[in-house]
C-alpha positions as semicolon CSV with decimal commas, in nm:
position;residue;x (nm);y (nm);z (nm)
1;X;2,258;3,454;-4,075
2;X;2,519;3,316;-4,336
3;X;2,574;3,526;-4,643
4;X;2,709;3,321;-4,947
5;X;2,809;3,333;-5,323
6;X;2,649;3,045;-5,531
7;X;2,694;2,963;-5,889
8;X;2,348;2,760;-5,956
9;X;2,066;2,687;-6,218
10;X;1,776;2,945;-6,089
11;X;1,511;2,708;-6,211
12;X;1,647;2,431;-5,976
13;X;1,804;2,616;-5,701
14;X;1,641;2,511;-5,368
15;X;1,593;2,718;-5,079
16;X;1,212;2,929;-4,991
17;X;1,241;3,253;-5,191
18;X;1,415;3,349;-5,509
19;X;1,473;3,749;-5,545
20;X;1,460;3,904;-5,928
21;X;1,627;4,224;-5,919
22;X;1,418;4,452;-6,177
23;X;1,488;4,835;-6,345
24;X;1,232;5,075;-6,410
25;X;1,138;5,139;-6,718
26;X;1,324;4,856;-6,891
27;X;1,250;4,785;-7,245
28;X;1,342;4,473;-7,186
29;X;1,344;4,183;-6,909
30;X;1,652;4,092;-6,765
31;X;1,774;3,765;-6,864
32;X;1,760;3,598;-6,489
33;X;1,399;3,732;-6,480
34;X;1,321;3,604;-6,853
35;X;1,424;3,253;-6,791
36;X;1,174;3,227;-6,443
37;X;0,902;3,366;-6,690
38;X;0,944;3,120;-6,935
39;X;0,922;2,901;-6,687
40;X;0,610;3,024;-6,532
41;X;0,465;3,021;-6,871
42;X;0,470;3,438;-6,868
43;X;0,318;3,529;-6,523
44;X;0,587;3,771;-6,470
45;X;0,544;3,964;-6,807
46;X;0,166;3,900;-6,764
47;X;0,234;4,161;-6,456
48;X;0,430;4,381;-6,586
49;X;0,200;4,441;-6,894
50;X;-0,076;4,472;-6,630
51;X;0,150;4,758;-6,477
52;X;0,125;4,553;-6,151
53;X;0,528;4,539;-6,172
54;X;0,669;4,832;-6,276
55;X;1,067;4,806;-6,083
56;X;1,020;5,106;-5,875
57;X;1,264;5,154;-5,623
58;X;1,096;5,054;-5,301
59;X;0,830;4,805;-5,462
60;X;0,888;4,422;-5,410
61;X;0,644;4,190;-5,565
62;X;0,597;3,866;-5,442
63;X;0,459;3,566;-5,663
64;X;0,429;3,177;-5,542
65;X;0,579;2,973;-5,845
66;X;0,344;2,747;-5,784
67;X;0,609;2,406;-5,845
68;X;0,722;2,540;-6,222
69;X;1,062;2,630;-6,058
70;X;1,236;2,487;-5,746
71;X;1,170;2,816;-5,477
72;X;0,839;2,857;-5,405
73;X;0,800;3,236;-5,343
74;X;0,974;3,439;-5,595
75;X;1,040;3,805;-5,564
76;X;1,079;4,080;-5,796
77;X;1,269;4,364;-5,686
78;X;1,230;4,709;-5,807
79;X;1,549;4,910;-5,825
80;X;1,466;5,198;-5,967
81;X;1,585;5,366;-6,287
82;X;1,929;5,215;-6,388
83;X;2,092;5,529;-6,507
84;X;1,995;5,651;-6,101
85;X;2,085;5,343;-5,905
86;X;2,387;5,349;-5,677
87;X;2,490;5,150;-5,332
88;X;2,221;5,334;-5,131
89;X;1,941;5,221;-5,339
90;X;2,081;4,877;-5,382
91;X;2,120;4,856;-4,993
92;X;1,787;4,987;-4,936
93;X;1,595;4,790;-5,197
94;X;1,757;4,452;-5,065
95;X;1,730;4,570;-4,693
96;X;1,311;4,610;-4,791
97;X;1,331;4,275;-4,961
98;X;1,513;4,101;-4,645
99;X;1,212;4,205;-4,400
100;X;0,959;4,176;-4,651
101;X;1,106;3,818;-4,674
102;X;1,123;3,786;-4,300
103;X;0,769;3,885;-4,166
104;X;0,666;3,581;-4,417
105;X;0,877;3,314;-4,203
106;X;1,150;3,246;-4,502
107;X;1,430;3,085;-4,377
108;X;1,693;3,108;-4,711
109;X;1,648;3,363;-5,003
110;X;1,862;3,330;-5,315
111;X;1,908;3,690;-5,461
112;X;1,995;3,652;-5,844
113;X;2,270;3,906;-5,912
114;X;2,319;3,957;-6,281
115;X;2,580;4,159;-6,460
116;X;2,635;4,466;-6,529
117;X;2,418;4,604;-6,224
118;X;2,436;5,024;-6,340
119;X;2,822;4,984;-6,396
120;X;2,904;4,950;-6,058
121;X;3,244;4,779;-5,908
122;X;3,104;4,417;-5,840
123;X;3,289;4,390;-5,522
124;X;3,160;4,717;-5,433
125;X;2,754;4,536;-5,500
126;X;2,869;4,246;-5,279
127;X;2,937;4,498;-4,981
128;X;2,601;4,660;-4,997
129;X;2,382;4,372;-5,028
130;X;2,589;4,243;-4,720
131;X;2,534;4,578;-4,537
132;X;2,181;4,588;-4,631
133;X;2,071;4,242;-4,592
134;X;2,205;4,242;-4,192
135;X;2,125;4,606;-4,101
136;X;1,751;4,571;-4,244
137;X;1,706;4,235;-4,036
138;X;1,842;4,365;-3,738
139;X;1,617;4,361;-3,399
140;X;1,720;4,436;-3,055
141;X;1,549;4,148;-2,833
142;X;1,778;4,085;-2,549
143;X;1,514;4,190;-2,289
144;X;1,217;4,050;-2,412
145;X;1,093;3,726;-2,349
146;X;0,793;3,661;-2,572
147;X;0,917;3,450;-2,857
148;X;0,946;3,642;-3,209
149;X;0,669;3,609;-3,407
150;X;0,889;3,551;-3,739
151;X;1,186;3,324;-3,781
152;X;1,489;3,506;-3,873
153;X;1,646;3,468;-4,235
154;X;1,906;3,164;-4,182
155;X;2,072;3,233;-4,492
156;X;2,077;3,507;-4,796
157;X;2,290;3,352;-5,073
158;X;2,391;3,560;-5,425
159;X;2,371;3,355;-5,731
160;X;2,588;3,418;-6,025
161;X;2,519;3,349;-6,375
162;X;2,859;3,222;-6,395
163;X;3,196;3,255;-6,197
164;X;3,419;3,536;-6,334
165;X;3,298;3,779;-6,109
166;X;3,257;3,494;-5,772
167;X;3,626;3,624;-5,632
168;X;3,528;3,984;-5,641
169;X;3,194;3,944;-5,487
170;X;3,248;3,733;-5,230
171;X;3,559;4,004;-5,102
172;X;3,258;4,245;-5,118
173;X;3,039;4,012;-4,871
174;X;3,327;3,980;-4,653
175;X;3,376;4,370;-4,637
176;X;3,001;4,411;-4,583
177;X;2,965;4,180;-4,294
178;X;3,225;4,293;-4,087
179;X;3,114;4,631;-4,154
180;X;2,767;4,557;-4,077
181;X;2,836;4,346;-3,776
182;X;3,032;4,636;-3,629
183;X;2,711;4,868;-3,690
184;X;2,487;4,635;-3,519
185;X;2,740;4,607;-3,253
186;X;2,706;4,972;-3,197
187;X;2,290;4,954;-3,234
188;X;2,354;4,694;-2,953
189;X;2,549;4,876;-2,729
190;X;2,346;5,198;-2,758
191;X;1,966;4,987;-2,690
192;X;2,091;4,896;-2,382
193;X;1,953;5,034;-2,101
194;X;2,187;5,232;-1,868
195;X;2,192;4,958;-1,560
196;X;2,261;4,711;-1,814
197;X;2,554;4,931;-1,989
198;X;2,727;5,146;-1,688
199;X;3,086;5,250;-1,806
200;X;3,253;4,976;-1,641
201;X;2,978;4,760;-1,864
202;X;3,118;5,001;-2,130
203;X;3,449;4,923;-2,097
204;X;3,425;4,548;-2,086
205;X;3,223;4,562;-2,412
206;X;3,578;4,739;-2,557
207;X;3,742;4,511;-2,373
208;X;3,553;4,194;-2,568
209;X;3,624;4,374;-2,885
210;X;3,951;4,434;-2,841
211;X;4,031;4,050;-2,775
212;X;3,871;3,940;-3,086
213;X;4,030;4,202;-3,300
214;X;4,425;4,211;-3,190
215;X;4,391;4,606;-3,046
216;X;4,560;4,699;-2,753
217;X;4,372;4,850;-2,476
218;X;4,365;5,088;-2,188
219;X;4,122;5,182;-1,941
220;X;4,233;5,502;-1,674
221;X;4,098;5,514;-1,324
222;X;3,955;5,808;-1,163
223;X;4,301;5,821;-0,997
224;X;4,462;5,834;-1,306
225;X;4,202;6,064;-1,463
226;X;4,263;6,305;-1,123
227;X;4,664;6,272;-1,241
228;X;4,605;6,385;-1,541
229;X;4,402;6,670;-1,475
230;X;4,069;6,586;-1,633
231;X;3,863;6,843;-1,494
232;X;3,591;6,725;-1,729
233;X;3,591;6,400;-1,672
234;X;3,565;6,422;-1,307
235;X;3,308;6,762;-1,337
236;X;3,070;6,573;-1,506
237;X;3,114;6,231;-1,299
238;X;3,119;6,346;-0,961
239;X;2,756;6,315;-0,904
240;X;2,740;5,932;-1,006
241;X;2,796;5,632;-0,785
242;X;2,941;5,501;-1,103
243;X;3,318;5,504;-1,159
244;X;3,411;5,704;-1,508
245;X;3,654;5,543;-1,712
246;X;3,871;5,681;-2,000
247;X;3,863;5,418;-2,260
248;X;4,181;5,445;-2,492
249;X;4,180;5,103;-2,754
250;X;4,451;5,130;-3,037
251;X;4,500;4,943;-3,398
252;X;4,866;4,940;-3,514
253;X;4,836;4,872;-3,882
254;X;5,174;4,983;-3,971
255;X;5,500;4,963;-3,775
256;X;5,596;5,275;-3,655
257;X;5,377;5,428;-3,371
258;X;5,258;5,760;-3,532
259;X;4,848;5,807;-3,457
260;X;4,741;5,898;-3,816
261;X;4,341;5,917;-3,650
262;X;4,189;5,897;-3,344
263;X;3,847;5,853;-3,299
264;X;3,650;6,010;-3,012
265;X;3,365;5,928;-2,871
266;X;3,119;6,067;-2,600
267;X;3,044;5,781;-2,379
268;X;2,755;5,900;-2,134
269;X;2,593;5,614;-2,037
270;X;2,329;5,812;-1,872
271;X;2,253;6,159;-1,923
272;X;2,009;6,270;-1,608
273;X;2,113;6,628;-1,694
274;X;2,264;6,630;-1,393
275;X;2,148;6,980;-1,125
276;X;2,022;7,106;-1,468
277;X;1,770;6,818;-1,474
278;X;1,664;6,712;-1,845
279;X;1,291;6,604;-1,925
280;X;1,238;6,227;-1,843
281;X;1,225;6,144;-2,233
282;X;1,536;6,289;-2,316
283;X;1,788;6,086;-2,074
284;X;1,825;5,750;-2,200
285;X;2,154;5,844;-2,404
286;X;2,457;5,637;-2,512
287;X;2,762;5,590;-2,807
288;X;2,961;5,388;-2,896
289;X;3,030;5,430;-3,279
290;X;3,398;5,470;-3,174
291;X;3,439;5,129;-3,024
292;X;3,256;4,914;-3,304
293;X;3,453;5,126;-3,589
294;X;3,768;5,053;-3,443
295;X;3,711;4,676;-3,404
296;X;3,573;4,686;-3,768
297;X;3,937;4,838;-3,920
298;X;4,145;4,616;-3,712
299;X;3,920;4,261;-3,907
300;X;3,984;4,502;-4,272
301;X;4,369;4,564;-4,206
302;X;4,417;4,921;-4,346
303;X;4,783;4,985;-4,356
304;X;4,707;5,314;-4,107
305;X;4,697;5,353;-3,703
306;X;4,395;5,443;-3,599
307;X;4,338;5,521;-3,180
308;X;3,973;5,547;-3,017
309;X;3,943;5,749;-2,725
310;X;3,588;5,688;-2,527
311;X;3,522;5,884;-2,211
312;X;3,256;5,694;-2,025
313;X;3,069;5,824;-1,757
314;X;2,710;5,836;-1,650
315;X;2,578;6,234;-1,558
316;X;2,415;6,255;-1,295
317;X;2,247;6,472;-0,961
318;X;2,285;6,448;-0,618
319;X;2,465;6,628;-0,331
320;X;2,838;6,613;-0,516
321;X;2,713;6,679;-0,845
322;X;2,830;6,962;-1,066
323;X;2,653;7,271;-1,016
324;X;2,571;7,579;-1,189
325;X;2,832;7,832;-1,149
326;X;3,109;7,588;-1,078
327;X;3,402;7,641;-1,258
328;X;3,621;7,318;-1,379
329;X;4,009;7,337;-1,547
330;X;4,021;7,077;-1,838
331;X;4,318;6,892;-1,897
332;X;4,586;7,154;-2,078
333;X;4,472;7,394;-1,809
334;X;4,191;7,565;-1,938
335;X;3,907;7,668;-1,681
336;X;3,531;7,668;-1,781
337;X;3,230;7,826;-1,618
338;X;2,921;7,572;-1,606
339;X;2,625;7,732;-1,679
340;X;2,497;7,433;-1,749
341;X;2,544;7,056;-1,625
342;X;2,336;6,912;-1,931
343;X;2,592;7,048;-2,148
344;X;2,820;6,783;-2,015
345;X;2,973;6,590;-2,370
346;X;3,182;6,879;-2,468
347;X;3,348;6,892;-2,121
348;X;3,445;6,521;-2,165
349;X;3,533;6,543;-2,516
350;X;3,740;6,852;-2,435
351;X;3,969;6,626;-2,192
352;X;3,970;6,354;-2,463
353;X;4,101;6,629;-2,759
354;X;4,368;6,686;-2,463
355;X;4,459;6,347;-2,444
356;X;4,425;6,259;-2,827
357;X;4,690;6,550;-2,873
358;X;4,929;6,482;-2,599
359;X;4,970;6,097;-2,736
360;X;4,988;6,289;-3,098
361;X;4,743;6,207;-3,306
362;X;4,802;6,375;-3,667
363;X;4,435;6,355;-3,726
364;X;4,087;6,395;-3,469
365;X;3,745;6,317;-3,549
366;X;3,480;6,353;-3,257
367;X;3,159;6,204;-3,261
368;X;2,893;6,296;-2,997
369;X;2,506;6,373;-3,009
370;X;2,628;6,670;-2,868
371;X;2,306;6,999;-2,912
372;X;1,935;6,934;-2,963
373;X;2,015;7,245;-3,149
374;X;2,159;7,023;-3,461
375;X;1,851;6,820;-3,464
376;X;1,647;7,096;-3,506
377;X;1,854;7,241;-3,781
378;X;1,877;6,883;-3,982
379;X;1,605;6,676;-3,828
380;X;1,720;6,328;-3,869
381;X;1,845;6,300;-4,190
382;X;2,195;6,482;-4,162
383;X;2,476;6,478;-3,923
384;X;2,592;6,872;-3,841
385;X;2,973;6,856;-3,952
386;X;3,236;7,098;-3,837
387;X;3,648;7,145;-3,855
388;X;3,892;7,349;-3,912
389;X;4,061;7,168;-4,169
390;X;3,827;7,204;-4,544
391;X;4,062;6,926;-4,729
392;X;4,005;6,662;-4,428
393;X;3,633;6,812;-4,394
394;X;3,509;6,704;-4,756
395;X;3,695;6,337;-4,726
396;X;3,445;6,273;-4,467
397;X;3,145;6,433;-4,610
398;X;3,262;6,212;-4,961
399;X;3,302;5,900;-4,738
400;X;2,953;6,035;-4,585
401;X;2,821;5,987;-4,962
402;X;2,939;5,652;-5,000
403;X;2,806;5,506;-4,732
404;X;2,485;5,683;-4,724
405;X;2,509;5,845;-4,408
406;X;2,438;6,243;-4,443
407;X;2,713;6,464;-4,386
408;X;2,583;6,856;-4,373
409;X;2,871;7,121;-4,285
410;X;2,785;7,409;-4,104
411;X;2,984;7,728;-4,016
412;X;3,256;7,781;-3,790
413;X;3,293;8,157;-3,899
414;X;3,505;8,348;-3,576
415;X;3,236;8,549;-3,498
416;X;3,064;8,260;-3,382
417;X;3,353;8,228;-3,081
418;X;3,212;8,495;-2,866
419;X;2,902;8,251;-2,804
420;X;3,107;8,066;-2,546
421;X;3,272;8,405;-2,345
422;X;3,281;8,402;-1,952
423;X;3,346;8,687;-1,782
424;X;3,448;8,463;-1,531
425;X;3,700;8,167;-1,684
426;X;3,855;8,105;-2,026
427;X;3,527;7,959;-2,147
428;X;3,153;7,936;-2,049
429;X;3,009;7,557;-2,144
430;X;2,690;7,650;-2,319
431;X;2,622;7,983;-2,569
432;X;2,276;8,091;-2,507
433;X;1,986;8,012;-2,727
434;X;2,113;8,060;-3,088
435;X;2,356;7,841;-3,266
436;X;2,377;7,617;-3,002
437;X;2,536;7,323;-3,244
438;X;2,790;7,603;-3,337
439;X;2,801;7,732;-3,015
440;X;2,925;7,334;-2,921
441;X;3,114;7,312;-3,203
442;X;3,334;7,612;-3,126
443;X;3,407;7,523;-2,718
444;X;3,582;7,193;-2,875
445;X;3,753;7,345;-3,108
446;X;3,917;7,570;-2,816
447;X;4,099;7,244;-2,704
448;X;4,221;7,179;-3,024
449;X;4,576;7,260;-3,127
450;X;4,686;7,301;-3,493
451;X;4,568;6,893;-3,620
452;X;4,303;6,884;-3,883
453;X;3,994;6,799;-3,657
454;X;3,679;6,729;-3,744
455;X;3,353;6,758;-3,520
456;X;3,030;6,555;-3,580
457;X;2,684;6,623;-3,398
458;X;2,458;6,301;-3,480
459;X;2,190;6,425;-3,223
460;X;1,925;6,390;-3,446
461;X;2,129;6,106;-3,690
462;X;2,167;5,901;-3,401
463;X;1,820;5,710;-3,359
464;X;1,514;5,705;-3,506
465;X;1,157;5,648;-3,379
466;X;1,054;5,474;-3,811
467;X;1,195;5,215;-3,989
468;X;1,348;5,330;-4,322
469;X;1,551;5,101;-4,560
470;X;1,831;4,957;-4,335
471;X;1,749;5,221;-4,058
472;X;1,549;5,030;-3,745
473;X;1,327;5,218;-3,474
474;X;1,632;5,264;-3,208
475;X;1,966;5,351;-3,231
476;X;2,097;5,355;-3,565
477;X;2,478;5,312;-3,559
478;X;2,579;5,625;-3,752
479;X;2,821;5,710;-3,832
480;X;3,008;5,393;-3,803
481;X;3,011;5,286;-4,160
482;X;3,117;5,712;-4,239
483;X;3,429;5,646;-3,972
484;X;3,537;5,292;-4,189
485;X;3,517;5,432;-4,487
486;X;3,728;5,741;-4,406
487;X;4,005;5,579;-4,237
488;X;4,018;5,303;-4,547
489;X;4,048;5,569;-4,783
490;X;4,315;5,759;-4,580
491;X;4,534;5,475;-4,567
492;X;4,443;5,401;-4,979
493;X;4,588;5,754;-5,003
């Protein structure tokens, strides 16, 4: 799909659908929407009167023009009350118009954009039409091979009332579509089933990325891995057939060679559960917000170097798996008792703190759906956010805000340590029944040194089984957009 900014006559423009943004509650029409009612000799207002059209967010009215203007479907968009719209609600409503649009075979839309949309930054409008446009349409099909039923949207182009504001916009559009294309890359990655995306797959998808973006990249061995130490890493892979890999992709946006971020991600391609066998419906399990944020920052250029660290490795049982009882020594020497092997991510993402800090990263986020125990405390609306650091803690719950993706912080009071005592090894991998997102929370932490880190537990943020605005049954791709947006505004700052 091709997202443009056009300067045109909306009576004459071309194309299959013309979309009339509309407030609630307005005394009076806008001007974009008064000129196609003159034109259809007051159908519109006829509506509106009627209280058929009222602009409520979520409500998209669609009325054939009949020949008295060039599109033949036009669409009035309800945004909500203007004193209460923001970039959500923008990327929602247009996200609802795009598949509305869609499941009625229209092949280009032309989305009026008039001035003055609530007072906000018109680059910033340009981003979340962008973001909301792609991420509504988006549909994993790789594996099917009945043909759609619809025809996907060909082209979604803004029209401007005139061209003061065509510079700002169309920076806005650019933003949005790299931004969006990295969250569908993620959605991508993540549908895939686990013999189509092993880590080896894994790490030639960050090895794709990394050649179209101008990152460097690394990939360890299990011999390197063994070198190292990763006691994780090999724990929790030692019952696959399928080599781990340690997936380490840098973006040097300044010269010097300081890591002001890395990113971490849990990259379990397939989560059996390993000897501690899960429930059938709970193994199909895979991230990789890390890789497609990375690849998005290198396209935006932030003057900032940001490193993401991916350990990869599928989790699985057999004769040389990890067992109950074993005890494993992470990578700065630490030992941990397993009590259990489904509480494998933290035991990876323990190895890549390790490694984050011994190439000296001044910063650490880590992104895992790490405890059913944070689902069932936020249900999918919120991702569970922990750190040590407050300051670096509310940047990400304000970038959180922007972007629409939930941040919720929860506790990391000391008491809360104890959950993860062994009387047997530094550190037992699981905490019992209560607090278990804590309880998760708290055994990374232990790896962590004295950097501002941040923890985030998208188990229930992570997919969803209903559409909703830009959010499609699957994987979602949070918190992708959340990871941009706080690594832009770091290097702003």
């Amino acid at each position: 799909m091709e997202i443009k900014v056009i300067q045109e006559d909306i009576i004459k423009i071309g194309g299959d659908a013309l979309v009339l943004p509309m407030f609630e509650s307005e005394s009076e029409m806008g001007a974009a929407i008064t000129i196609v009612d003159e034109a259809m000799q007051g159908a519109i207002s006829r509506l509106i009167k009627k209280g058929e059209i009222k602009g409520k967010s979520g409500e998209d009215t669609v009325i054939f023009s009949l020949g008295k203007i060039n599109c033949p479907k036009i669409v009035v968009l309800g945004m909500g009350k203007k004193a209460e719209i923001n970039l959500e609600k923008i990327r929602v409503a247009v996200a609802n118009a795009a598949k509305t649009l869609r499941k009625k075979n229209t092949g280009i839309v032309q989305m009026v954009i008039p001035k003055g949309l609530g007072g906000i930054p018109v680059e910033e409008i340009g981003q979340a039409i962008s973001e909301g446009v792609r991420l509504g349409t988006y549909i994993f099909r790789k594996h099917l091979t009945k043909a759609p039923e619809n025809t996907e949207l060909r082209e979604f182009n803004l029209v401007i009332e005139d061209g003061d504001d065509r510079t700002s916009l169309e920076k806005g559009v650019r933003a949005g579509n790299i931004i969006a294309k990295a969250v569908i890359l993620a959605r991508d990655l993540a549908n895939e089933p686990a013999n189509h995306m092993t880590p080896s797959d894994l790490a030639k998808a960050a090895i794709a990325v990394a050649g179209q973006s101008g990152i460097t990249i690394q990939i360890l061995e299990k011999e390197q891995m063994q070198q190292l130490g990763m006691g994780g890493m090999l724990g929790v892979s030692q019952g696959s057939i399928q080599p781990p890999k340690f997936i380490i992709m840098k973006y040097a946006g300044r010269p010097d060679e300081t890591i002001d971020i890395a990113l971490l991600g849990k990259g379990i391609t397939f989560d059996s559960g390993g000897i501690s066998l899960k429930p059938s419906d709970g193994m199909g399990e895979m991230k990789a917000d890390v890789i497609a944020a990375i690849g998005a920052i290198a396209q935006l250029k932030p003057e900032i170097n940001v490193t993401a660290i991916i350990p990869a490795t599928e989790n699985m049982p057999g004769g040389t798996a990890l067992k109950p009882g074993d005890i494993i020594t992470i990578m700065n020497g630490k030992t941990v008792e397993i009590i259990s092997t489904d509480a494998e991510g933290r035991l990876i993402l323990a190895d890549a703190v390790c490694y984050a800090q011994k190439l000296g990263a001044k910063k650490i986020v880590d992104i895992a759906t790490l405890t059913g125990s944070c689902h069932v405390a936020l249900g999918d609306i919120c991702s569970g956010t922990f750190g040590n650091n407050q300051e670096f803690i509310d940047q990400i719950i304000d970038a959180g805000k922007e972007t629409g993706e939930c941040m919720w912080q929860l506790p990391m009071n000391e008491e809360y340590r104890d959950l993860n005592h062994s009387d047997v090894a530094d550190l037992k991998n699981t905490g019992g029944r209560y607090a278990g997102a804590i309880a998760g929370a708290w055994f990374i932490r232990e790896f962590v040194e004295s950097v501002p880190w941040i923890h985030l537990d998208i188990a229930g943020t992570s997919t969803t089984d209903k559409e909703r605005g830009y959010l499609i049954k699957g994987n979602t791709g949070v918190p992708v957009r959340t990871l941009i947006k706080l690594v832009l505004k770091l290097a702003q700052s």
